[in-house]
PDB file of C-alpha atoms in Angstrom:
ATOM      1  CA  MET A   1     -31.870 150.094 -67.587  1.00 40.00           C
ATOM      2  CA  GLY A   2     -29.324 147.557 -68.874  1.00 41.00           C
ATOM      3  CA  HIS A   3     -25.573 147.723 -68.746  1.00 41.00           C
ATOM      4  CA  SER A   4     -23.075 147.671 -71.596  1.00 41.00           C
ATOM      5  CA  PRO A   5     -20.704 144.685 -71.723  1.00 42.00           C
ATOM      6  CA  THR A   6     -16.990 145.204 -71.266  1.00 39.00           C
ATOM      7  CA  LYS A   7     -14.715 145.102 -74.290  1.00 39.00           C
ATOM      8  CA  GLY A   8     -13.120 141.867 -73.112  1.00 41.00           C
ATOM      9  CA  LYS A   9     -16.491 140.216 -72.667  1.00 41.00           C
ATOM     10  CA  LEU A  10     -17.534 141.239 -76.183  1.00 42.00           C
ATOM     11  CA  VAL A  11     -14.412 139.616 -77.614  1.00 38.00           C
ATOM     12  CA  SER A  12     -15.073 136.387 -75.734  1.00 42.00           C
ATOM     13  CA  LEU A  13     -18.737 136.409 -76.740  1.00 49.00           C
ATOM     14  CA  LYS A  14     -17.881 136.900 -80.393  1.00 47.00           C
ATOM     15  CA  PHE A  15     -15.495 133.964 -80.123  1.00 43.00           C
ATOM     16  CA  LEU A  16     -18.245 131.863 -78.521  1.00 48.00           C
ATOM     17  CA  HIS A  17     -20.718 132.931 -81.197  1.00 53.00           C
ATOM     18  CA  GLY A  18     -18.224 131.996 -83.919  1.00 51.00           C
ATOM     19  CA  PHE A  19     -17.531 128.644 -82.269  1.00 44.00           C
ATOM     20  CA  ILE A  20     -21.235 127.808 -82.205  1.00 50.00           C
ATOM     21  CA  LEU A  21     -21.534 128.731 -85.871  1.00 50.00           C
ATOM     22  CA  LEU A  22     -18.488 126.632 -86.762  1.00 46.00           C
ATOM     23  CA  TRP A  23     -19.919 123.619 -84.923  1.00 46.00           C
ATOM     24  CA  MET A  24     -23.344 123.930 -86.490  1.00 51.00           C
ATOM     25  CA  VAL A  25     -21.951 124.316 -90.011  1.00 46.00           C
ATOM     26  CA  THR A  26     -19.153 121.744 -89.906  1.00 45.00           C
ATOM     27  CA  CYS A  27     -21.041 119.143 -87.838  1.00 50.00           C
ATOM     28  CA  PRO A  28     -24.603 119.380 -89.164  1.00 49.00           C
ATOM     29  CA  GLU A  29     -25.299 115.709 -88.540  1.00 50.00           C
ATOM     30  CA  SER A  30     -24.520 116.156 -84.850  1.00 46.00           C
ATOM     31  CA  ALA A  31     -27.167 118.876 -84.757  1.00 47.00           C
ATOM     32  CA  ALA A  32     -29.684 116.590 -86.430  1.00 46.00           C
ATOM     33  CA  LEU A  33     -29.162 113.341 -84.573  1.00 44.00           C
ATOM     34  CA  ASN A  34     -32.731 113.443 -83.339  1.00 47.00           C
ATOM     35  CA  SER A  35     -34.212 113.869 -86.820  1.00 46.00           C
ATOM     36  CA  PRO A  36     -35.803 110.597 -87.952  1.00 48.00           C
ATOM     37  CA  ILE A  37     -34.981 109.283 -91.423  1.00 46.00           C
ATOM     38  CA  SER A  38     -38.226 109.418 -93.351  1.00 43.00           C
ATOM     39  CA  LYS A  39     -39.545 106.354 -95.156  1.00 48.00           C
ATOM     40  CA  GLN A  40     -40.346 108.761 -97.958  1.00 49.00           C
ATOM     41  CA  SER A  41     -36.692 109.805 -98.269  1.00 53.00           C
ATOM     42  CA  LEU A  42     -36.719 109.974-102.059  1.00 58.00           C
ATOM     43  CA  ARG A  43     -39.743 112.263-101.998  1.00 68.00           C
ATOM     44  CA  GLY A  44     -38.047 114.325 -99.295  1.00 70.00           C
ATOM     45  CA  ASN A  45     -34.889 114.613-101.393  1.00 91.00           C
ATOM     46  CA  GLU A  46     -36.909 116.072-104.262  1.00 95.00           C
ATOM     47  CA  SER A  47     -38.762 118.402-101.909  1.00 96.00           C
ATOM     48  CA  ASP A  48     -35.437 119.704-100.559  1.00 97.00           C
ATOM     49  CA  ARG A  49     -34.034 120.190-104.067  1.00 97.00           C
ATOM     50  CA  LEU A  50     -37.094 122.148-105.192  1.00 97.00           C
ATOM     51  CA  ALA A  51     -37.011 124.288-102.037  1.00 98.00           C
ATOM     52  CA  LEU A  52     -33.367 125.188-102.699  1.00 98.00           C
ATOM     53  CA  LEU A  53     -34.125 126.054-106.320  1.00 98.00           C
ATOM     54  CA  ASP A  54     -36.993 128.249-105.138  1.00 98.00           C
ATOM     55  CA  PHE A  55     -34.589 129.959-102.728  1.00 98.00           C
ATOM     56  CA  LYS A  56     -32.218 130.546-105.662  1.00 98.00           C
ATOM     57  CA  LYS A  57     -35.003 132.185-107.706  1.00 98.00           C
ATOM     58  CA  LYS A  58     -35.517 134.752-104.935  1.00 98.00           C
ATOM     59  CA  ILE A  59     -31.903 135.958-105.163  1.00 98.00           C
ATOM     60  CA  THR A  60     -31.764 139.123-107.283  1.00 98.00           C
ATOM     61  CA  GLU A  61     -28.104 140.033-106.799  1.00 98.00           C
ATOM     62  CA  ASP A  62     -25.228 137.581-106.369  1.00 98.00           C
ATOM     63  CA  PRO A  63     -21.861 139.352-106.809  1.00 98.00           C
ATOM     64  CA  PHE A  64     -19.828 136.261-105.914  1.00 97.00           C
ATOM     65  CA  HIS A  65     -21.879 134.041-108.276  1.00 97.00           C
ATOM     66  CA  VAL A  66     -22.653 131.563-105.511  1.00 97.00           C
ATOM     67  CA  MET A  67     -26.001 130.640-107.010  1.00 98.00           C
ATOM     68  CA  SER A  68     -24.434 129.790-110.373  1.00 96.00           C
ATOM     69  CA  LEU A  69     -22.856 126.821-108.576  1.00 95.00           C
ATOM     70  CA  TRP A  70     -26.328 125.594-107.628  1.00 97.00           C
ATOM     71  CA  ASN A  71     -26.923 123.655-110.832  1.00 95.00           C
ATOM     72  CA  GLN A  72     -27.858 120.219-112.082  1.00 92.00           C
ATOM     73  CA  SER A  73     -24.275 119.127-112.769  1.00 95.00           C
ATOM     74  CA  ILE A  74     -23.806 118.099-109.131  1.00 95.00           C
ATOM     75  CA  HIS A  75     -26.095 116.778-106.387  1.00 95.00           C
ATOM     76  CA  PHE A  76     -27.693 119.555-104.319  1.00 97.00           C
ATOM     77  CA  CYS A  77     -25.960 118.206-101.205  1.00 97.00           C
ATOM     78  CA  SER A  78     -22.691 119.430-102.794  1.00 97.00           C
ATOM     79  CA  TRP A  79     -23.948 122.937-103.568  1.00 98.00           C
ATOM     80  CA  VAL A  80     -22.068 125.797-101.928  1.00 97.00           C
ATOM     81  CA  GLY A  81     -23.323 126.380 -98.384  1.00 98.00           C
ATOM     82  CA  VAL A  82     -25.470 123.224 -98.300  1.00 98.00           C
ATOM     83  CA  SER A  83     -24.801 120.295 -95.958  1.00 98.00           C
ATOM     84  CA  CYS A  84     -26.885 117.118 -95.869  1.00 97.00           C
ATOM     85  CA  HIS A  85     -27.539 114.211 -93.556  1.00 94.00           C
ATOM     86  CA  ARG A  86     -25.103 111.517 -94.692  1.00 91.00           C
ATOM     87  CA  SER A  87     -27.591 108.680 -95.062  1.00 91.00           C
ATOM     88  CA  ALA A  88     -30.928 110.432 -95.589  1.00 91.00           C
ATOM     89  CA  LYS A  89     -29.495 112.996 -98.043  1.00 93.00           C
ATOM     90  CA  ARG A  90     -31.731 115.668 -96.535  1.00 96.00           C
ATOM     91  CA  VAL A  91     -30.541 119.248 -96.041  1.00 98.00           C
ATOM     92  CA  VAL A  92     -29.535 119.892 -92.426  1.00 98.00           C
ATOM     93  CA  SER A  93     -27.527 123.099 -92.796  1.00 98.00           C
ATOM     94  CA  LEU A  94     -27.677 126.139 -95.087  1.00 98.00           C
ATOM     95  CA  ASN A  95     -24.814 128.569 -94.521  1.00 98.00           C
ATOM     96  CA  LEU A  96     -24.570 131.571 -96.865  1.00 98.00           C
ATOM     97  CA  GLN A  97     -22.994 134.025 -94.462  1.00 98.00           C
ATOM     98  CA  ALA A  98     -21.479 137.238 -95.872  1.00 98.00           C
ATOM     99  CA  GLN A  99     -22.059 136.512 -99.569  1.00 98.00           C
ATOM    100  CA  GLN A 100     -23.544 139.965-100.336  1.00 98.00           C
ATOM    101  CA  LEU A 101     -26.711 138.278-101.545  1.00 98.00           C
ATOM    102  CA  VAL A 102     -29.786 140.400-102.222  1.00 98.00           C
ATOM    103  CA  GLY A 103     -33.191 138.769-102.145  1.00 98.00           C
ATOM    104  CA  SER A 104     -35.896 137.367 -99.897  1.00 98.00           C
ATOM    105  CA  ILE A 105     -36.713 134.075 -98.196  1.00 98.00           C
ATOM    106  CA  PRO A 106     -39.490 132.131 -99.954  1.00 98.00           C
ATOM    107  CA  PRO A 107     -42.242 130.346 -97.981  1.00 98.00           C
ATOM    108  CA  SER A 108     -40.920 127.043 -99.359  1.00 98.00           C
ATOM    109  CA  ILE A 109     -38.057 127.291 -96.859  1.00 98.00           C
ATOM    110  CA  GLY A 110     -40.499 125.452 -94.597  1.00 98.00           C
ATOM    111  CA  ASN A 111     -40.128 122.339 -96.775  1.00 97.00           C
ATOM    112  CA  LEU A 112     -36.545 121.815 -95.565  1.00 98.00           C
ATOM    113  CA  THR A 113     -37.910 119.847 -92.647  1.00 96.00           C
ATOM    114  CA  PHE A 114     -34.548 118.338 -91.615  1.00 97.00           C
ATOM    115  CA  LEU A 115     -32.894 121.773 -91.369  1.00 98.00           C
ATOM    116  CA  SER A 116     -31.110 122.329 -88.064  1.00 98.00           C
ATOM    117  CA  ALA A 117     -28.964 125.375 -88.960  1.00 98.00           C
ATOM    118  CA  LEU A 118     -29.760 128.390 -91.138  1.00 98.00           C
ATOM    119  CA  ASN A 119     -27.177 131.161 -91.354  1.00 98.00           C
ATOM    120  CA  LEU A 120     -27.805 134.143 -93.655  1.00 98.00           C
ATOM    121  CA  MET A 121     -26.032 136.794 -91.581  1.00 98.00           C
ATOM    122  CA  ARG A 122     -24.319 139.776 -93.231  1.00 98.00           C
ATOM    123  CA  ASN A 123     -26.220 139.826 -96.515  1.00 98.00           C
ATOM    124  CA  ASN A 124     -28.930 142.076 -97.950  1.00 98.00           C
ATOM    125  CA  PHE A 125     -32.045 139.972 -97.523  1.00 98.00           C
ATOM    126  CA  HIS A 126     -35.254 141.976 -97.260  1.00 98.00           C
ATOM    127  CA  GLY A 127     -38.987 141.428 -96.921  1.00 98.00           C
ATOM    128  CA  GLU A 128     -40.617 139.576 -94.058  1.00 98.00           C
ATOM    129  CA  ILE A 129     -39.480 136.432 -92.300  1.00 98.00           C
ATOM    130  CA  PRO A 130     -41.952 133.860 -93.668  1.00 98.00           C
ATOM    131  CA  PRO A 131     -44.248 132.246 -91.081  1.00 98.00           C
ATOM    132  CA  GLU A 132     -43.486 128.913 -92.774  1.00 98.00           C
ATOM    133  CA  MET A 133     -40.219 129.038 -90.825  1.00 98.00           C
ATOM    134  CA  GLY A 134     -42.306 127.539 -88.029  1.00 97.00           C
ATOM    135  CA  ARG A 135     -42.382 124.238 -89.919  1.00 98.00           C
ATOM    136  CA  LEU A 136     -38.664 123.753 -89.238  1.00 98.00           C
ATOM    137  CA  ARG A 137     -39.186 121.659 -86.110  1.00 97.00           C
ATOM    138  CA  SER A 138     -35.530 120.476 -86.044  1.00 97.00           C
ATOM    139  CA  LEU A 139     -34.068 123.996 -86.264  1.00 98.00           C
ATOM    140  CA  GLN A 140     -31.496 124.715 -83.567  1.00 98.00           C
ATOM    141  CA  TYR A 141     -29.548 127.629 -85.009  1.00 98.00           C
ATOM    142  CA  LEU A 142     -31.151 130.595 -86.824  1.00 98.00           C
ATOM    143  CA  ASN A 143     -29.006 133.596 -87.691  1.00 98.00           C
ATOM    144  CA  LEU A 144     -30.610 136.273 -89.900  1.00 98.00           C
ATOM    145  CA  SER A 145     -28.621 139.163 -88.414  1.00 98.00           C
ATOM    146  CA  GLN A 146     -27.284 142.164 -90.326  1.00 98.00           C
ATOM    147  CA  ASN A 147     -29.823 142.139 -93.140  1.00 98.00           C
ATOM    148  CA  SER A 148     -32.860 144.298 -93.954  1.00 98.00           C
ATOM    149  CA  PHE A 149     -35.756 142.121 -92.827  1.00 98.00           C
ATOM    150  CA  ARG A 150     -38.969 144.001 -92.061  1.00 98.00           C
ATOM    151  CA  GLY A 151     -42.303 143.114 -90.524  1.00 98.00           C
ATOM    152  CA  LYS A 152     -42.945 141.210 -87.332  1.00 98.00           C
ATOM    153  CA  ILE A 153     -41.337 138.162 -85.755  1.00 98.00           C
ATOM    154  CA  PRO A 154     -43.580 135.292 -86.905  1.00 98.00           C
ATOM    155  CA  ALA A 155     -45.549 133.839 -84.006  1.00 98.00           C
ATOM    156  CA  ASN A 156     -45.323 130.460 -85.778  1.00 97.00           C
ATOM    157  CA  MET A 157     -41.658 130.297 -84.821  1.00 98.00           C
ATOM    158  CA  SER A 158     -42.983 129.068 -81.496  1.00 98.00           C
ATOM    159  CA  HIS A 159     -43.043 125.605 -83.120  1.00 98.00           C
ATOM    160  CA  CYS A 160     -39.227 125.647 -83.459  1.00 98.00           C
ATOM    161  CA  THR A 161     -38.883 124.340 -79.924  1.00 98.00           C
ATOM    162  CA  GLN A 162     -35.366 122.979 -80.501  1.00 98.00           C
ATOM    163  CA  LEU A 163     -33.907 126.448 -81.075  1.00 98.00           C
ATOM    164  CA  ARG A 164     -30.720 127.157 -79.142  1.00 98.00           C
ATOM    165  CA  LEU A 165     -29.759 130.376 -80.915  1.00 98.00           C
ATOM    166  CA  LEU A 166     -32.078 133.009 -82.390  1.00 98.00           C
ATOM    167  CA  ASN A 167     -30.255 136.014 -83.837  1.00 98.00           C
ATOM    168  CA  LEU A 168     -32.281 138.697 -85.615  1.00 98.00           C
ATOM    169  CA  GLU A 169     -30.114 141.678 -84.657  1.00 98.00           C
ATOM    170  CA  SER A 170     -29.470 144.637 -86.974  1.00 98.00           C
ATOM    171  CA  ASN A 171     -32.608 144.423 -89.100  1.00 98.00           C
ATOM    172  CA  GLN A 172     -35.769 146.551 -89.341  1.00 98.00           C
ATOM    173  CA  ILE A 173     -38.154 144.252 -87.493  1.00 98.00           C
ATOM    174  CA  THR A 174     -41.187 145.856 -85.868  1.00 98.00           C
ATOM    175  CA  GLY A 175     -43.948 144.924 -83.444  1.00 98.00           C
ATOM    176  CA  SER A 176     -43.641 143.234 -80.095  1.00 98.00           C
ATOM    177  CA  ILE A 177     -42.019 139.949 -79.105  1.00 98.00           C
ATOM    178  CA  PRO A 178     -44.833 137.388 -79.680  1.00 98.00           C
ATOM    179  CA  ASN A 179     -45.997 135.722 -76.490  1.00 98.00           C
ATOM    180  CA  GLN A 180     -46.042 132.429 -78.382  1.00 98.00           C
ATOM    181  CA  LEU A 181     -42.234 132.424 -78.291  1.00 98.00           C
ATOM    182  CA  SER A 182     -42.462 131.512 -74.609  1.00 98.00           C
ATOM    183  CA  SER A 183     -42.267 127.904 -75.866  1.00 98.00           C
ATOM    184  CA  LEU A 184     -38.603 128.313 -76.881  1.00 98.00           C
ATOM    185  CA  LEU A 185     -37.355 127.026 -73.545  1.00 98.00           C
ATOM    186  CA  LYS A 186     -34.067 125.636 -74.915  1.00 98.00           C
ATOM    187  CA  LEU A 187     -32.720 129.013 -76.037  1.00 98.00           C
ATOM    188  CA  ASN A 188     -29.115 129.775 -75.075  1.00 98.00           C
ATOM    189  CA  HIS A 189     -28.735 132.967 -77.129  1.00 98.00           C
ATOM    190  CA  LEU A 190     -31.384 135.579 -77.959  1.00 98.00           C
ATOM    191  CA  TRP A 191     -30.114 138.514 -80.019  1.00 98.00           C
ATOM    192  CA  LEU A 192     -32.732 141.134 -80.997  1.00 98.00           C
ATOM    193  CA  PHE A 193     -30.395 144.125 -80.774  1.00 98.00           C
ATOM    194  CA  TYR A 194     -30.866 147.114 -83.103  1.00 98.00           C
ATOM    195  CA  ASN A 195     -34.361 146.692 -84.553  1.00 98.00           C
ATOM    196  CA  ASN A 196     -37.608 148.649 -84.195  1.00 98.00           C
ATOM    197  CA  LEU A 197     -39.259 146.317 -81.702  1.00 98.00           C
ATOM    198  CA  SER A 198     -41.715 147.812 -79.222  1.00 98.00           C
ATOM    199  CA  GLY A 199     -43.992 146.850 -76.358  1.00 98.00           C
ATOM    200  CA  ASN A 200     -42.910 145.428 -73.021  1.00 97.00           C
ATOM    201  CA  ILE A 201     -40.042 143.029 -72.471  1.00 98.00           C
ATOM    202  CA  PRO A 202     -41.945 139.811 -71.666  1.00 98.00           C
ATOM    203  CA  GLY A 203     -41.498 138.468 -68.163  1.00 97.00           C
ATOM    204  CA  TRP A 204     -41.692 134.882 -69.456  1.00 98.00           C
ATOM    205  CA  ILE A 205     -38.156 135.247 -70.825  1.00 98.00           C
ATOM    206  CA  GLY A 206     -37.217 134.614 -67.197  1.00 98.00           C
ATOM    207  CA  ASN A 207     -38.269 130.976 -67.745  1.00 98.00           C
ATOM    208  CA  PHE A 208     -35.438 130.434 -70.256  1.00 98.00           C
ATOM    209  CA  SER A 209     -33.192 128.794 -67.679  1.00 97.00           C
ATOM    210  CA  SER A 210     -30.479 127.923 -70.235  1.00 97.00           C
ATOM    211  CA  LEU A 211     -30.142 131.488 -71.513  1.00 98.00           C
ATOM    212  CA  LYS A 212     -26.573 132.803 -71.629  1.00 98.00           C
ATOM    213  CA  ILE A 213     -27.054 135.868 -73.825  1.00 98.00           C
ATOM    214  CA  LEU A 214     -29.993 138.282 -73.865  1.00 98.00           C
ATOM    215  CA  ASN A 215     -29.403 141.358 -76.004  1.00 98.00           C
ATOM    216  CA  LEU A 216     -32.479 143.544 -76.533  1.00 98.00           C
ATOM    217  CA  GLY A 217     -30.655 146.876 -76.824  1.00 98.00           C
ATOM    218  CA  ARG A 218     -31.438 149.677 -79.284  1.00 98.00           C
ATOM    219  CA  ASN A 219     -35.133 149.050 -79.811  1.00 98.00           C
ATOM    220  CA  ASN A 220     -38.284 150.869 -78.670  1.00 98.00           C
ATOM    221  CA  PHE A 221     -39.230 148.722 -75.677  1.00 98.00           C
ATOM    222  CA  HIS A 222     -41.039 150.569 -72.907  1.00 97.00           C
ATOM    223  CA  GLY A 223     -42.309 149.891 -69.415  1.00 96.00           C
ATOM    224  CA  THR A 224     -40.192 148.361 -66.674  1.00 96.00           C
ATOM    225  CA  ILE A 225     -37.918 145.346 -66.507  1.00 95.00           C
ATOM    226  CA  SER A 226     -39.845 142.448 -65.014  1.00 94.00           C
ATOM    227  CA  ASN A 227     -38.570 140.920 -61.785  1.00 95.00           C
ATOM    228  CA  GLU A 228     -38.928 137.548 -63.503  1.00 97.00           C
ATOM    229  CA  LEU A 229     -35.808 138.295 -65.523  1.00 96.00           C
ATOM    230  CA  GLY A 230     -33.942 137.981 -62.252  1.00 95.00           C
ATOM    231  CA  HIS A 231     -34.358 134.212 -62.579  1.00 97.00           C
ATOM    232  CA  LEU A 232     -31.765 134.247 -65.379  1.00 97.00           C
ATOM    233  CA  THR A 233     -28.834 133.517 -63.109  1.00 95.00           C
ATOM    234  CA  GLY A 234     -26.691 132.002 -65.870  1.00 97.00           C
ATOM    235  CA  LEU A 235     -26.496 135.084 -68.080  1.00 97.00           C
ATOM    236  CA  ASP A 236     -23.104 136.096 -69.471  1.00 97.00           C
ATOM    237  CA  LEU A 237     -24.545 139.145 -71.245  1.00 97.00           C
ATOM    238  CA  PHE A 238     -27.671 141.167 -70.515  1.00 97.00           C
ATOM    239  CA  SER A 239     -28.293 144.360 -72.453  1.00 97.00           C
ATOM    240  CA  VAL A 240     -31.396 146.522 -72.766  1.00 97.00           C
ATOM    241  CA  GLU A 241     -29.571 149.775 -73.462  1.00 97.00           C
ATOM    242  CA  ALA A 242     -31.054 152.528 -75.639  1.00 97.00           C
ATOM    243  CA  ASN A 243     -34.734 151.696 -75.134  1.00 98.00           C
ATOM    244  CA  ASN A 244     -37.560 153.658 -73.484  1.00 96.00           C
ATOM    245  CA  LEU A 245     -37.567 151.733 -70.245  1.00 96.00           C
ATOM    246  CA  SER A 246     -38.345 153.234 -66.875  1.00 91.00           C
ATOM    247  CA  GLU A 247     -37.356 152.155 -63.404  1.00 76.00           C
ATOM    248  CA  ALA A 248     -39.837 150.169 -61.350  1.00 64.00           C
TER     249      ALA A 248
END
């Protein structure tokens, strides 16, 4: 079975997690340097605007009235939580952390093809994570933690091969970890803590040589811990506590 991290390590990890978030949100262009500027930039601008408006329509409760600031009086790149590429004017970051929003993510999120950071943590989003998320080929940071997402992890997320951080902790996600996610070789942080995931812990996670954090605790995983996970020599945190694992 796994081991619980020390209190000091948790503090340092939360600081690291916050630092990554701060970098991704305040320096979105740095996270999107490899995104080419499309020749169809004007069409892309309109596609981004419509995708954001579709996202707004899916919000059913907005106690801080964030969405009321998403209006035609200002360019969408100046909407609350939205950051754009300076020259291409394409959305590269959407940060709506802790806004007490209630709603779901529409499939049109996949039209934000320049998006490198999506942070919706600590809200009340529900429904399934749309498979169209797999169209976000530039995505490096995805934080949907502390919501009420249900359903399975979309296998299509295997196309998000630039992902460094995937945080789905504290939701109601079911099913197993899709084998297709073995393509996410650049992952530094994988947080799946406190869901209803089941099946075996895949041995191919041991191929994620850059992984620093692996938190799979408080799920329904069974079987044994693969020896392949021993290849993760750079881990700062490894937790599989409160599962149904057995010793080899």
